[in-house]
CSV table of C-alpha atoms and ligand atoms in Angstrom, one decimal:
chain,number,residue,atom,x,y,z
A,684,UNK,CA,192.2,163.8,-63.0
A,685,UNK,CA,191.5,162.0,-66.2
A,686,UNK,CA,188.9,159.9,-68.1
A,687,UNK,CA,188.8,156.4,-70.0
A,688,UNK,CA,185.8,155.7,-72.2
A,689,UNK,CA,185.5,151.9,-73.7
A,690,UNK,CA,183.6,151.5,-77.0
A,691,UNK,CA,181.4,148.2,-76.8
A,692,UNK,CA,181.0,148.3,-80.4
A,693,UNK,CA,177.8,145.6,-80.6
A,694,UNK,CA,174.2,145.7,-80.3
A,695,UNK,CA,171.4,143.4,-80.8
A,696,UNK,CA,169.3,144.7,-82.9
A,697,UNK,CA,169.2,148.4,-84.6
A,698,UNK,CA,167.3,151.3,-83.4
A,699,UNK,CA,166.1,153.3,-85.9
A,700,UNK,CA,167.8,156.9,-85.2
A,701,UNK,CA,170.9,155.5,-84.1
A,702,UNK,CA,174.3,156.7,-86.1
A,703,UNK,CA,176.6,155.5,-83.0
A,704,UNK,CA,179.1,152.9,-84.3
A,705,UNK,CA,178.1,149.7,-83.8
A,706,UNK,CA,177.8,146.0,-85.4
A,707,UNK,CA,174.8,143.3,-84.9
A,708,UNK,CA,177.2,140.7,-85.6
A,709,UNK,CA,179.1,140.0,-82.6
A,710,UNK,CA,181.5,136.6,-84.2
A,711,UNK,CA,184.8,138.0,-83.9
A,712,UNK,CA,183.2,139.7,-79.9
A,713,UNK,CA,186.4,137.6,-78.3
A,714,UNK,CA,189.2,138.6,-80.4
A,715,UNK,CA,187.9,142.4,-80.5
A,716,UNK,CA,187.6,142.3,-77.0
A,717,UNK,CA,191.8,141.1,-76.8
A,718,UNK,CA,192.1,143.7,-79.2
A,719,UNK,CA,191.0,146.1,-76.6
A,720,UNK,CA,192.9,145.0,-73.6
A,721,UNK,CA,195.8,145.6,-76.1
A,722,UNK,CA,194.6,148.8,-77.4
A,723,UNK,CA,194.5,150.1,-73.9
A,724,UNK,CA,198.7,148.1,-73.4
A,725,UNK,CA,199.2,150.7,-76.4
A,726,UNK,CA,197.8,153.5,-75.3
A,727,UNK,CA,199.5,153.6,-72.2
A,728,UNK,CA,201.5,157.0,-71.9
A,729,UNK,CA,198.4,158.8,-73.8
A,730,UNK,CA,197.4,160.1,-70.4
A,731,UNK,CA,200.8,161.4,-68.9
A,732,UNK,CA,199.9,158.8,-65.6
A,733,UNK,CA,197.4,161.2,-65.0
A,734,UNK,CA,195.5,159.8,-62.0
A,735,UNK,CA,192.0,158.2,-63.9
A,736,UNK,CA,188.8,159.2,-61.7
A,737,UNK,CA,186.3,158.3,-64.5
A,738,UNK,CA,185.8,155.0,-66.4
A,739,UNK,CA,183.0,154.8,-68.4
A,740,UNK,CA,181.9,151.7,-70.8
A,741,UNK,CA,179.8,153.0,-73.3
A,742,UNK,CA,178.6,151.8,-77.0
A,743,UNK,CA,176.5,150.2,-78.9
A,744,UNK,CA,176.0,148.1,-76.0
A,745,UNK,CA,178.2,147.2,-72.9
A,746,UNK,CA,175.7,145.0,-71.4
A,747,UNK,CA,176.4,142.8,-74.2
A,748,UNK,CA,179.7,141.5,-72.5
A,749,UNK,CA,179.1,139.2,-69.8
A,750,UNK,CA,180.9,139.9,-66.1
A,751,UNK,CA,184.3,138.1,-67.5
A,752,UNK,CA,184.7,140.0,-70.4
A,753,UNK,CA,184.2,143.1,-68.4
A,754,UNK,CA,186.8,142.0,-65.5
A,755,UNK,CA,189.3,141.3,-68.3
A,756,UNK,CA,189.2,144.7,-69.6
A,757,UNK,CA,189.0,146.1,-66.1
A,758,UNK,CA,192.1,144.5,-64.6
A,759,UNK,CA,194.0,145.6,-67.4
A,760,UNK,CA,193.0,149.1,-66.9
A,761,UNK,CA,194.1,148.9,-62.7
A,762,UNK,CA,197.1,147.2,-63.8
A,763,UNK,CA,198.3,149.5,-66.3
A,764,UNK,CA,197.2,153.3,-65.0
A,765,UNK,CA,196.8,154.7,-61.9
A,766,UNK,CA,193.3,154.3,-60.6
A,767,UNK,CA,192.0,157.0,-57.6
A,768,UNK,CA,190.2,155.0,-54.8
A,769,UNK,CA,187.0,156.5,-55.9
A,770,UNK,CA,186.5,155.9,-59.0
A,771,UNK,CA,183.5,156.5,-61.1
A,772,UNK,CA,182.6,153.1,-63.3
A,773,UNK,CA,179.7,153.8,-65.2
A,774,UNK,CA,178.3,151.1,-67.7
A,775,UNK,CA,175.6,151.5,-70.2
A,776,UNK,CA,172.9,149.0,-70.1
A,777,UNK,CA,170.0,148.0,-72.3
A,778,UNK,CA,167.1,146.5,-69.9
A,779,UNK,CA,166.1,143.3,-71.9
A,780,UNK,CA,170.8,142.1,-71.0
A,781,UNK,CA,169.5,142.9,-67.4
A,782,UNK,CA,169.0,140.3,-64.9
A,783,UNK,CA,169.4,140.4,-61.0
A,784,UNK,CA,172.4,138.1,-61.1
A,785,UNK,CA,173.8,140.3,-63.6
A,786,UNK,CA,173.5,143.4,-61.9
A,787,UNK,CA,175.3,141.7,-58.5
A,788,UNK,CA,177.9,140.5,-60.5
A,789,UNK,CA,178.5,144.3,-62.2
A,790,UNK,CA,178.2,146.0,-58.7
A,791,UNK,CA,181.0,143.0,-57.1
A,792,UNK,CA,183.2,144.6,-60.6
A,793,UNK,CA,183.2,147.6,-58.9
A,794,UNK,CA,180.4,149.4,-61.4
A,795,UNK,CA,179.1,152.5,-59.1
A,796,UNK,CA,176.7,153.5,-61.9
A,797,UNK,CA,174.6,152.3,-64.5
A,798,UNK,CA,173.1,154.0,-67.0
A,799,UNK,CA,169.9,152.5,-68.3
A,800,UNK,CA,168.6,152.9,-72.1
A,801,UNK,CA,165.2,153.3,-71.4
A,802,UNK,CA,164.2,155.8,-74.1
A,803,UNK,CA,160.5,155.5,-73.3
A,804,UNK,CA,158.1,153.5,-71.0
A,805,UNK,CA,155.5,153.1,-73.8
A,806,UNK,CA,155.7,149.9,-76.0
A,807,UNK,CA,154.2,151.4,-78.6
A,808,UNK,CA,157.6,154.2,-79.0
A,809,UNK,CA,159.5,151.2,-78.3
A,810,UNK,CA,158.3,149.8,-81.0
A,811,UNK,CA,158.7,152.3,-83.0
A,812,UNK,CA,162.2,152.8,-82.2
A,813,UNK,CA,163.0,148.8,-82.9
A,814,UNK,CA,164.3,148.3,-79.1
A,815,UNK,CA,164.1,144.8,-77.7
A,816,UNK,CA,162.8,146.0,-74.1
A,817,UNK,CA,158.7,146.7,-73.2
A,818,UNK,CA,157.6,149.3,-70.8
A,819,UNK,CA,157.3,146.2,-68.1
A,820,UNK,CA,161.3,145.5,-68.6
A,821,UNK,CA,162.1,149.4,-68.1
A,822,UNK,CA,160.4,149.6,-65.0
A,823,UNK,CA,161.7,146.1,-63.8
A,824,UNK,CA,164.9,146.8,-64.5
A,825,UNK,CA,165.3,150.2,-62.6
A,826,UNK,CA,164.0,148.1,-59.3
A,827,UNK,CA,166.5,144.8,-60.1
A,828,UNK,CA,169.4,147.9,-60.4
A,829,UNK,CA,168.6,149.2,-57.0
A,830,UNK,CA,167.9,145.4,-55.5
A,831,UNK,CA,171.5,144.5,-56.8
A,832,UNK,CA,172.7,147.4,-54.7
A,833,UNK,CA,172.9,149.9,-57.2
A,834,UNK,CA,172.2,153.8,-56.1
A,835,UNK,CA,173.5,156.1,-58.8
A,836,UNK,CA,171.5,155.3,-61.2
A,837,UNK,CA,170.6,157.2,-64.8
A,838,UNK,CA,167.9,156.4,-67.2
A,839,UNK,CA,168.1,157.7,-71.0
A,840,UNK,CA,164.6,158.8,-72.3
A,841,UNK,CA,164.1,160.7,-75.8
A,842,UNK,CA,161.6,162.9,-76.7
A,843,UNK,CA,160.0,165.0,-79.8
A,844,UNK,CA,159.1,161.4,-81.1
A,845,UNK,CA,156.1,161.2,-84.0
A,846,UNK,CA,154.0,158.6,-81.8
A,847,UNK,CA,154.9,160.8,-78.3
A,848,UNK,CA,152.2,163.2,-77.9
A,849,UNK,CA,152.9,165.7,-74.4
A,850,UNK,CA,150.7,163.5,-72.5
A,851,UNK,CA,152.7,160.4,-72.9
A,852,UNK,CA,155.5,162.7,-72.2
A,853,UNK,CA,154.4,163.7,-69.4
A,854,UNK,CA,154.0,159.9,-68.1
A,855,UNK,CA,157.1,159.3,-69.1
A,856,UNK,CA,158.9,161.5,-66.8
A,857,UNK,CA,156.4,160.8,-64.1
A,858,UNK,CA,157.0,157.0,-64.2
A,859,UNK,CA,160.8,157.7,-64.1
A,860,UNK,CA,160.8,160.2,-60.7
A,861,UNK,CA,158.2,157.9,-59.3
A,862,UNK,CA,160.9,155.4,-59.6
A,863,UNK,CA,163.6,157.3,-57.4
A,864,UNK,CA,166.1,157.6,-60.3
A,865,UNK,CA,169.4,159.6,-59.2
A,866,UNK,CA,169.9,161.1,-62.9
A,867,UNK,CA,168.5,161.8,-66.0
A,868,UNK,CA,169.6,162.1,-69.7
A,869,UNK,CA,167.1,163.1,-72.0
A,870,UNK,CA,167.5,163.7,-75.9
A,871,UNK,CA,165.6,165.4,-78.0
A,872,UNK,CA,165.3,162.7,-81.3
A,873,UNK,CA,167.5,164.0,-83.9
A,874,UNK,CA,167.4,162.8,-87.6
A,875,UNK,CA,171.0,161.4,-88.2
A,876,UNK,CA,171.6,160.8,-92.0
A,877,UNK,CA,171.9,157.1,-93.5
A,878,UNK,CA,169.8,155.8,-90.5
A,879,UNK,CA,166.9,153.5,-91.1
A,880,UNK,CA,164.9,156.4,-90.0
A,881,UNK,CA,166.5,159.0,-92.7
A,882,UNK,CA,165.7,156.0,-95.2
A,883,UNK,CA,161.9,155.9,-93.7
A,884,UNK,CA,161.6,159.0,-94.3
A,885,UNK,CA,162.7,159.6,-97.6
A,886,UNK,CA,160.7,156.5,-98.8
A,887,UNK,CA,158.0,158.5,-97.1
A,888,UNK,CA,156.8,155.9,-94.5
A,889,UNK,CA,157.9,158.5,-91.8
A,890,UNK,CA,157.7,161.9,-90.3
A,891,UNK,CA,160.4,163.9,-89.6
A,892,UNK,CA,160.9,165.2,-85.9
A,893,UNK,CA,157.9,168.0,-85.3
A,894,UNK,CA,160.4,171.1,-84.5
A,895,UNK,CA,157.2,172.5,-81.8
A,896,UNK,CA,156.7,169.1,-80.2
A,897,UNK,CA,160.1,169.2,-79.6
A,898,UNK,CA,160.2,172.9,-77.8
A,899,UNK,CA,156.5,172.2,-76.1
A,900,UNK,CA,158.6,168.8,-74.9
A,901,UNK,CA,161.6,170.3,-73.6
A,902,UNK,CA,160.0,173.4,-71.3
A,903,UNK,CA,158.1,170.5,-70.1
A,904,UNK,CA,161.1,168.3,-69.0
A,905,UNK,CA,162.7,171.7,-68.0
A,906,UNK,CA,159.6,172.3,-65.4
A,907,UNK,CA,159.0,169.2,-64.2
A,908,UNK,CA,162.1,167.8,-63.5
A,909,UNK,CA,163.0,171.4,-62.1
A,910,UNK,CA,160.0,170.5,-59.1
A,911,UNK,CA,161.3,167.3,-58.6
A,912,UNK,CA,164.9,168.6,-57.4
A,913,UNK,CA,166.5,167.7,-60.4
A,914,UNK,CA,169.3,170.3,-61.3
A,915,UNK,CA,169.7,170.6,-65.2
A,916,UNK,CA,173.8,170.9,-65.3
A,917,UNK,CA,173.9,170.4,-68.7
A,918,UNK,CA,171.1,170.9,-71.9
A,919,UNK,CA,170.2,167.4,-71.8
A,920,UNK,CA,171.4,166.0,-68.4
A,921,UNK,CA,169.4,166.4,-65.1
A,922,UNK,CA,170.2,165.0,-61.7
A,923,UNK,CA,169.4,165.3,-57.7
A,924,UNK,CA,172.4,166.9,-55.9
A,925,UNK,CA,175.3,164.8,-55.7
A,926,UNK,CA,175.0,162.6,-59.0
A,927,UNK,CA,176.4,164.9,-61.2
A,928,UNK,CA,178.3,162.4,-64.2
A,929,UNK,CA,181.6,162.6,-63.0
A,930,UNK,CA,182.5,161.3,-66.7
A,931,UNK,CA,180.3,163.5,-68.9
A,932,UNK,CA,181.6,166.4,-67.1
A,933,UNK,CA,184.8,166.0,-67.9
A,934,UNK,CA,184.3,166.0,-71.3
A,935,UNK,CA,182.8,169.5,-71.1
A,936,UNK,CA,185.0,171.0,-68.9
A,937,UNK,CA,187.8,170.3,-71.2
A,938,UNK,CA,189.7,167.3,-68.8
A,939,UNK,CA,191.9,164.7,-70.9
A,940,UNK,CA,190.3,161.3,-71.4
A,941,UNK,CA,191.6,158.2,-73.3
A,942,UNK,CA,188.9,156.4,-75.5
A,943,UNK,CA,189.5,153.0,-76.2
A,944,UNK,CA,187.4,150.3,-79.0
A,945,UNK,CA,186.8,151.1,-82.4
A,946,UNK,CA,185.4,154.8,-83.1
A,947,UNK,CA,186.4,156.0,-79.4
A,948,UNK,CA,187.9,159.4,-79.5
A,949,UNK,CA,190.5,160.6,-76.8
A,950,UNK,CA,191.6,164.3,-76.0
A,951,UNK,CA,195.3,164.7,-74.5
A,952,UNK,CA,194.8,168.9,-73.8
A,953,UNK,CA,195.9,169.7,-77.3
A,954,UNK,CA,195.1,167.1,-79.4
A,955,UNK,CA,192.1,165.1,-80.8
A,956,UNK,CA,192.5,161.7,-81.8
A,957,UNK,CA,189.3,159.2,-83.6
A,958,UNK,CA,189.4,155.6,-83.9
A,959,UNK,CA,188.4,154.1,-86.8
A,960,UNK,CA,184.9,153.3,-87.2
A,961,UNK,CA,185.3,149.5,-88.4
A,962,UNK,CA,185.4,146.4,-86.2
A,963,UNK,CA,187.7,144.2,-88.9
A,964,UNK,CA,189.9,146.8,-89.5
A,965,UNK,CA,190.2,148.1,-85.7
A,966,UNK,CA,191.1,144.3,-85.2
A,967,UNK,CA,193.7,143.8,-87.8
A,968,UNK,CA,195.3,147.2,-87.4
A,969,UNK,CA,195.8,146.4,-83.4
A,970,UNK,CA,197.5,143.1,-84.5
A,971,UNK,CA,199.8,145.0,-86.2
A,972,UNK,CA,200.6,147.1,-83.1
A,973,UNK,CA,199.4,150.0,-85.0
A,974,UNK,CA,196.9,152.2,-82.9
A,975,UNK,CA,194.2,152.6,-86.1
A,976,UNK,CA,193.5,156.5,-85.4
A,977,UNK,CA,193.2,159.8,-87.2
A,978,UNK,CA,194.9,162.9,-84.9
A,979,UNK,CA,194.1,166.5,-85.5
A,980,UNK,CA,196.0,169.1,-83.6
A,981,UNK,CA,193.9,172.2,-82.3
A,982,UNK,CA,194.4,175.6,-83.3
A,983,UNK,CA,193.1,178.6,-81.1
A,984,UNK,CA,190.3,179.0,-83.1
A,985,UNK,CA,189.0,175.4,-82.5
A,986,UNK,CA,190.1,175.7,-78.9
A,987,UNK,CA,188.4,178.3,-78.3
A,988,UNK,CA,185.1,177.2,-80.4
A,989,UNK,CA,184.9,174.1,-78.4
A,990,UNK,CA,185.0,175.7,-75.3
A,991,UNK,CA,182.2,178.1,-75.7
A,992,UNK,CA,180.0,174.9,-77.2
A,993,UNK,CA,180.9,172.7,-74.3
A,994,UNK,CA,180.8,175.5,-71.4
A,995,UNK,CA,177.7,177.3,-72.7
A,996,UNK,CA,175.3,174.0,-72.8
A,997,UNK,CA,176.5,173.1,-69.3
A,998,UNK,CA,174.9,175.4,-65.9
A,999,UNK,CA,178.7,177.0,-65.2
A,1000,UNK,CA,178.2,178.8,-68.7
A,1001,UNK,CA,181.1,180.0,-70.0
A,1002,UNK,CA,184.3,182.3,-67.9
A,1003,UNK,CA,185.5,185.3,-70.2
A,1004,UNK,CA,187.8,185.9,-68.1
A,1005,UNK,CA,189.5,182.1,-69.0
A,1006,UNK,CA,188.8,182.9,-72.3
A,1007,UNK,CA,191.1,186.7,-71.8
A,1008,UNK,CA,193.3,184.6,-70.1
A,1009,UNK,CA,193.7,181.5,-72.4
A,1010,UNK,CA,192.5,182.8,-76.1
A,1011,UNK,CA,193.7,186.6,-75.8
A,1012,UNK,CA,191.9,190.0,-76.2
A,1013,UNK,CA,190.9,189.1,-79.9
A,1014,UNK,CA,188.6,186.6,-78.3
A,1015,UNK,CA,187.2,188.6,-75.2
A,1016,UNK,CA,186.8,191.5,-77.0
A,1017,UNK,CA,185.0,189.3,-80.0
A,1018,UNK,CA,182.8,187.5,-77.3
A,1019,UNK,CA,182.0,190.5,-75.2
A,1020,UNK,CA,180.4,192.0,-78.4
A,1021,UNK,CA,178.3,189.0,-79.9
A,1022,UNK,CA,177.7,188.2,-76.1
A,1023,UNK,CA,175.9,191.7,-75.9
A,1024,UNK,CA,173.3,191.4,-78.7
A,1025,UNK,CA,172.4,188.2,-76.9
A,1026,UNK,CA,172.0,189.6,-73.1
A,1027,UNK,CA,169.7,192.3,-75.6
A,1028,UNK,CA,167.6,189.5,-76.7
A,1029,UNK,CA,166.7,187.9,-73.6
A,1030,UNK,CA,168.9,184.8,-74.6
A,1031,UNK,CA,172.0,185.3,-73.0
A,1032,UNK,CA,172.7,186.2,-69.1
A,1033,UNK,CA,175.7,187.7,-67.3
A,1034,UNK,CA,177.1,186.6,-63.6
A,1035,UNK,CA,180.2,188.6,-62.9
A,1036,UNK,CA,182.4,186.5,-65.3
A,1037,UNK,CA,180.3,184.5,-66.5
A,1038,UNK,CA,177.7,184.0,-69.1
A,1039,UNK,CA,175.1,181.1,-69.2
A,1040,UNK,CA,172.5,180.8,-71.2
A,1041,UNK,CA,168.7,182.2,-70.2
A,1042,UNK,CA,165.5,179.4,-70.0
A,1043,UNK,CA,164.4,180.3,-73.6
A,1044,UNK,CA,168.2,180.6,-74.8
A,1045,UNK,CA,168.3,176.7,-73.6
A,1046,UNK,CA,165.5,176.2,-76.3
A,1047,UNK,CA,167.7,177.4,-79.2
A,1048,UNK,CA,170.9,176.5,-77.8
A,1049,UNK,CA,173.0,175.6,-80.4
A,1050,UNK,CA,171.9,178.3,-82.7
A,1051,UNK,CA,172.9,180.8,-80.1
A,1052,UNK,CA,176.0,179.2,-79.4
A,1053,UNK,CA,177.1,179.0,-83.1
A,1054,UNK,CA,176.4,182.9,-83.1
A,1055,UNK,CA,179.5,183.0,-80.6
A,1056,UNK,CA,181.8,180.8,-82.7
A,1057,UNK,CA,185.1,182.3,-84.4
A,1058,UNK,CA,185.5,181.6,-87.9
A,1059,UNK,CA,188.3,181.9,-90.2
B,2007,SAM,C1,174.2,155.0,-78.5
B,2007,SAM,S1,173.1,154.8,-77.2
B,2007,SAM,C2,173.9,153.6,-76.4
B,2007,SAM,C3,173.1,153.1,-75.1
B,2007,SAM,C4,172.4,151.8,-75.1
B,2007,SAM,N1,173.0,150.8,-75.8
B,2007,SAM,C5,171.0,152.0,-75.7
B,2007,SAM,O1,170.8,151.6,-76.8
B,2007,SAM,O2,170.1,152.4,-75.0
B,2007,SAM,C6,173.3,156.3,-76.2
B,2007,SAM,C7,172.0,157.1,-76.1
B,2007,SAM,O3,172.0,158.1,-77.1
B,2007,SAM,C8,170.6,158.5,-77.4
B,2007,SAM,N2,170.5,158.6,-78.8
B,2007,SAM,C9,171.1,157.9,-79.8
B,2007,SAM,N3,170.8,158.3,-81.0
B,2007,SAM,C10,169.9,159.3,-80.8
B,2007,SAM,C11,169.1,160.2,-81.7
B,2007,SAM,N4,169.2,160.1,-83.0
B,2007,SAM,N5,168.3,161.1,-81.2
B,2007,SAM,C12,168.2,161.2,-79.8
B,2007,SAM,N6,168.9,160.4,-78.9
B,2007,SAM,C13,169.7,159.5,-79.4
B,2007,SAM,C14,169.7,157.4,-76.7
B,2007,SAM,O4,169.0,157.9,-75.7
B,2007,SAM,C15,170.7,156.4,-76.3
B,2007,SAM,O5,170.3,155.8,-75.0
C-alpha cells in the first residue's frame, strides 16, 4: 500500500513560526492547481501501481480550494492510480474556510478525515500566532465537522508558547476531549529560522520558546491525554483506538508515498525526491513537462539513520532484529552497544526485539535518538 500527499501551497495570512512553504498570494491558484493535476499525469509510474490507501491534502492551506478545485484533483488521482475501496482522504483545514455547507460538500468528495488547525482555544495565543480564527470558531468548527457527518476527526494544538502558561494548557486540552475529538497532534513551538518569529526575536520584541515550559507542557499532555484513552503512537500524535493516521504512519514505517505541489517530497523505497519550493517556477517547469525536483539516492547509512529516527518516535520503537536483517551486523552490533548505555540511563527500554523509548526518554527524544545515529 502506498501514499499521495498534495501540497496546497496558499495561506491567508502568515503565522508567525511557520517555515512550511507556502504563498499569501493566491493569483496564479488556477493555473497551479492544472499544474498539479498534470504533475500527478507525470508522476504516474513513481509508485510501481502500488495500490494507494492514503491521500492526504496538506499545506499551507487545503481549505483554501473550494469543493471543485478539490474534485478536479481528486478524479485525476482515481483516474490515474489504483485507489483501495477504503481509502483514507485526509484534508487540512483552517476553522475561519469552515462552513457547514463546506464540510457536506468535503464529506460528499469522499474526505473521511479532517484535520483541523486549531493550535489553541485562547484568542489571545491566536493572536499571538497571527491566525485568522478566535477560540469561538475553534470550538464551532469541531461541532459543524461532526454535524456535516464527519467522525475522524484531528485537531492540531501547540504548546511551550510565551503567552501559554500550564493552566491555559491545561484548558486547552480539556476543551478539546470535552469536544469528543478522535485524534490529536500536538507540537511543541519550535523556532524555525527566517520566520517572523526568528525576526521578533532578534529585534528583541520576543522570547524564545522556555525549554521547561515546554517539558512541564509535554508530561502534562502525556498524562492527561493518557486518562482520556488517548494512545500516544507517536511523540506528538495521540488518538482513541482505531484512528490511528493511516497517512502519517506510513511515513514512519518507511511505506512509499508520492508528493505532489511545489515543495512535496515523495519516497519510492530507495530514493528521496523534493519539489522545488517556488510556486512560479513549479508552474513553469510543469509546462515544460519537466517534473521540477531534486533526487538523492539513499546509502545504508542514511537508510538506516532514518529508520531509527522514524521508528524510535513512534510506540512500535524500533526492531533490531530488521535492522540485523536489513543493515547487517555492523549496525546491530553498533546499536546493541549505544542501545545499552541508554537502557543504563533509564531512557531507553527493551521488549524482546524491540526497543522504544522510556516516558522521560520521550522528553529528550531527539537527543537520544541522534546518540543512535551512524555517522561517516
Ligand atoms: C503547516 S501547518 C498547516 C495546517 C493549517 N493550514 C494550519 O495553519 O493550521 C501544519 C501544522 O504544523 C504545526 N506547526 C507548524 N509550524 C510549527 C512550529 N514552528 N512549531 C510548532 N508547530 C508548528 C501547526 O500545528 C500546524 O497546524
Amino acid at each position: 500500500m502506498a501514499g499521495i500527499y498534495i501540497h496546497i501551497p496558499w495561506c491567508r495570512n502568515v503565522c508567525i513560526y511557520c517555515d512550511f512553504h507556502f504563498s499569501v498570494s493566491m493569483r496564479n491558484r488556477l493555473e497551479l492547481t492544472d499544474c498539479m493535476v498534470k504533475e500527478l499525469k507525470l508522476q504516474e509510474s513513481f509508485l510501481d501501481r502500488e495500490i494507494i490507501d492514503t491521500i492526504y491534502f496538506g499545506g499551507g492551506t487545503p481549505s483554501v480550494l473550494n469543493d471543485q478545485e478539490l474534485s478536479k484533483i481528486l478524479s485525476v488521482i482515481f483516474s490515474l492510480f489504483v485507489v483501495s475501496n477504503d481509502v483514507e482522504i485526509t484534508l487540512e483545514a483552517n476553522p475561519d474556510d469552515l462552513s457547514i455547507s463546506y464540510l457536506r460538500d468535503l464529506r460528499k468528495l469522499g474526505v473521511n478525515r479532517l484535520s483541523l488547525g486549531i493550535q489553541s482555544f485562547f484568542d489571545d495565543d491566536l493572536q499571538w500566532m497571527n491566525r485568522r480564527h478566535d477560540k469561538n470558531q475553534a470550538v464551532r468548527c469541531i461541532k459543524d465537522s461532526k454535524k456535516a457527518g464527519f467522525n475522524n476527526i484531528n485537531i492540531d494544538l501547540i504548546y511551550g508558547l510565551p503567552t501559554l502558561n500550564s493552566l491555559k494548557w491545561k484548558e486547552n486540552l480539556n476543551i478539546a476531549f470535552k469536544n469528543k475529538i478522535q485524534h490529536l497532534s500536538a507540537y511543541h513551538l519550535t523556532l524555525e529560522a527566517k520566520t517572523v518569529y526568528a525576526h521578533k526575536i532578534k529585534m528583541g520584541r520576543m522570547k524564545e520558546p522556555d525549554e521547561n515550559k515546554g517539558i512541564e507542557h509535554f508530561e502534562m499532555l502525556m498524562e492527561i491525554s493518557h486518562k482520556q484513552g488517548f494512545i500516544q503512537y507517536e511523540i506528538s500524535n495521540f488518538c482513541l483506538p482505531g484512528f490511528i493516521s493511516r497517512h502519517n504512519t506510513s511515513y514512519w514505517q518507511q511505506k512509499r508515498y508520492l508528493g505532489i505541489g511545489p515543495s512535496a517530497n515523495s519516497f519510492n523505497g530507495y530514493s528521496r525526491q523534493w519539489n522545488i519550493r517556488n510556486n512560479t517556477q513549479y508552474i513553469k517547469l510543469i509546462k515544460e513537462n519537466t517534473i521540477p525536483c531534486n533526487f538523492e539516492n539513499l546509502g545504508v547509512n542514511e537508510k538506516y539513520n532514518e529508520y531509527i529516527l522514524t521508528s524510535l518516535r513512534t510506540m512500535w520503537g524500533a526492531d533490531v532484529s530488521l535492522i540485523e536483517r536489513k543493515f547487517g551486523l555492523e549496525f546491530y552490533d553498533f546499536f546493541i552497544k549505544e542501545a545499552k548505555k541508554l537502557i543504563f540511563s533509564g531512557k531507553l527500554k527493551r521488549e524482546g526485539s524491540y526497543f522504544k523509548l522510556t516516558t522521560s526518554g520521550k522528553l529528550f527524544a531527539d537527543g537520544i535518538i541522534s546518540q543512535l545515529f551512524m555517522v561517516d
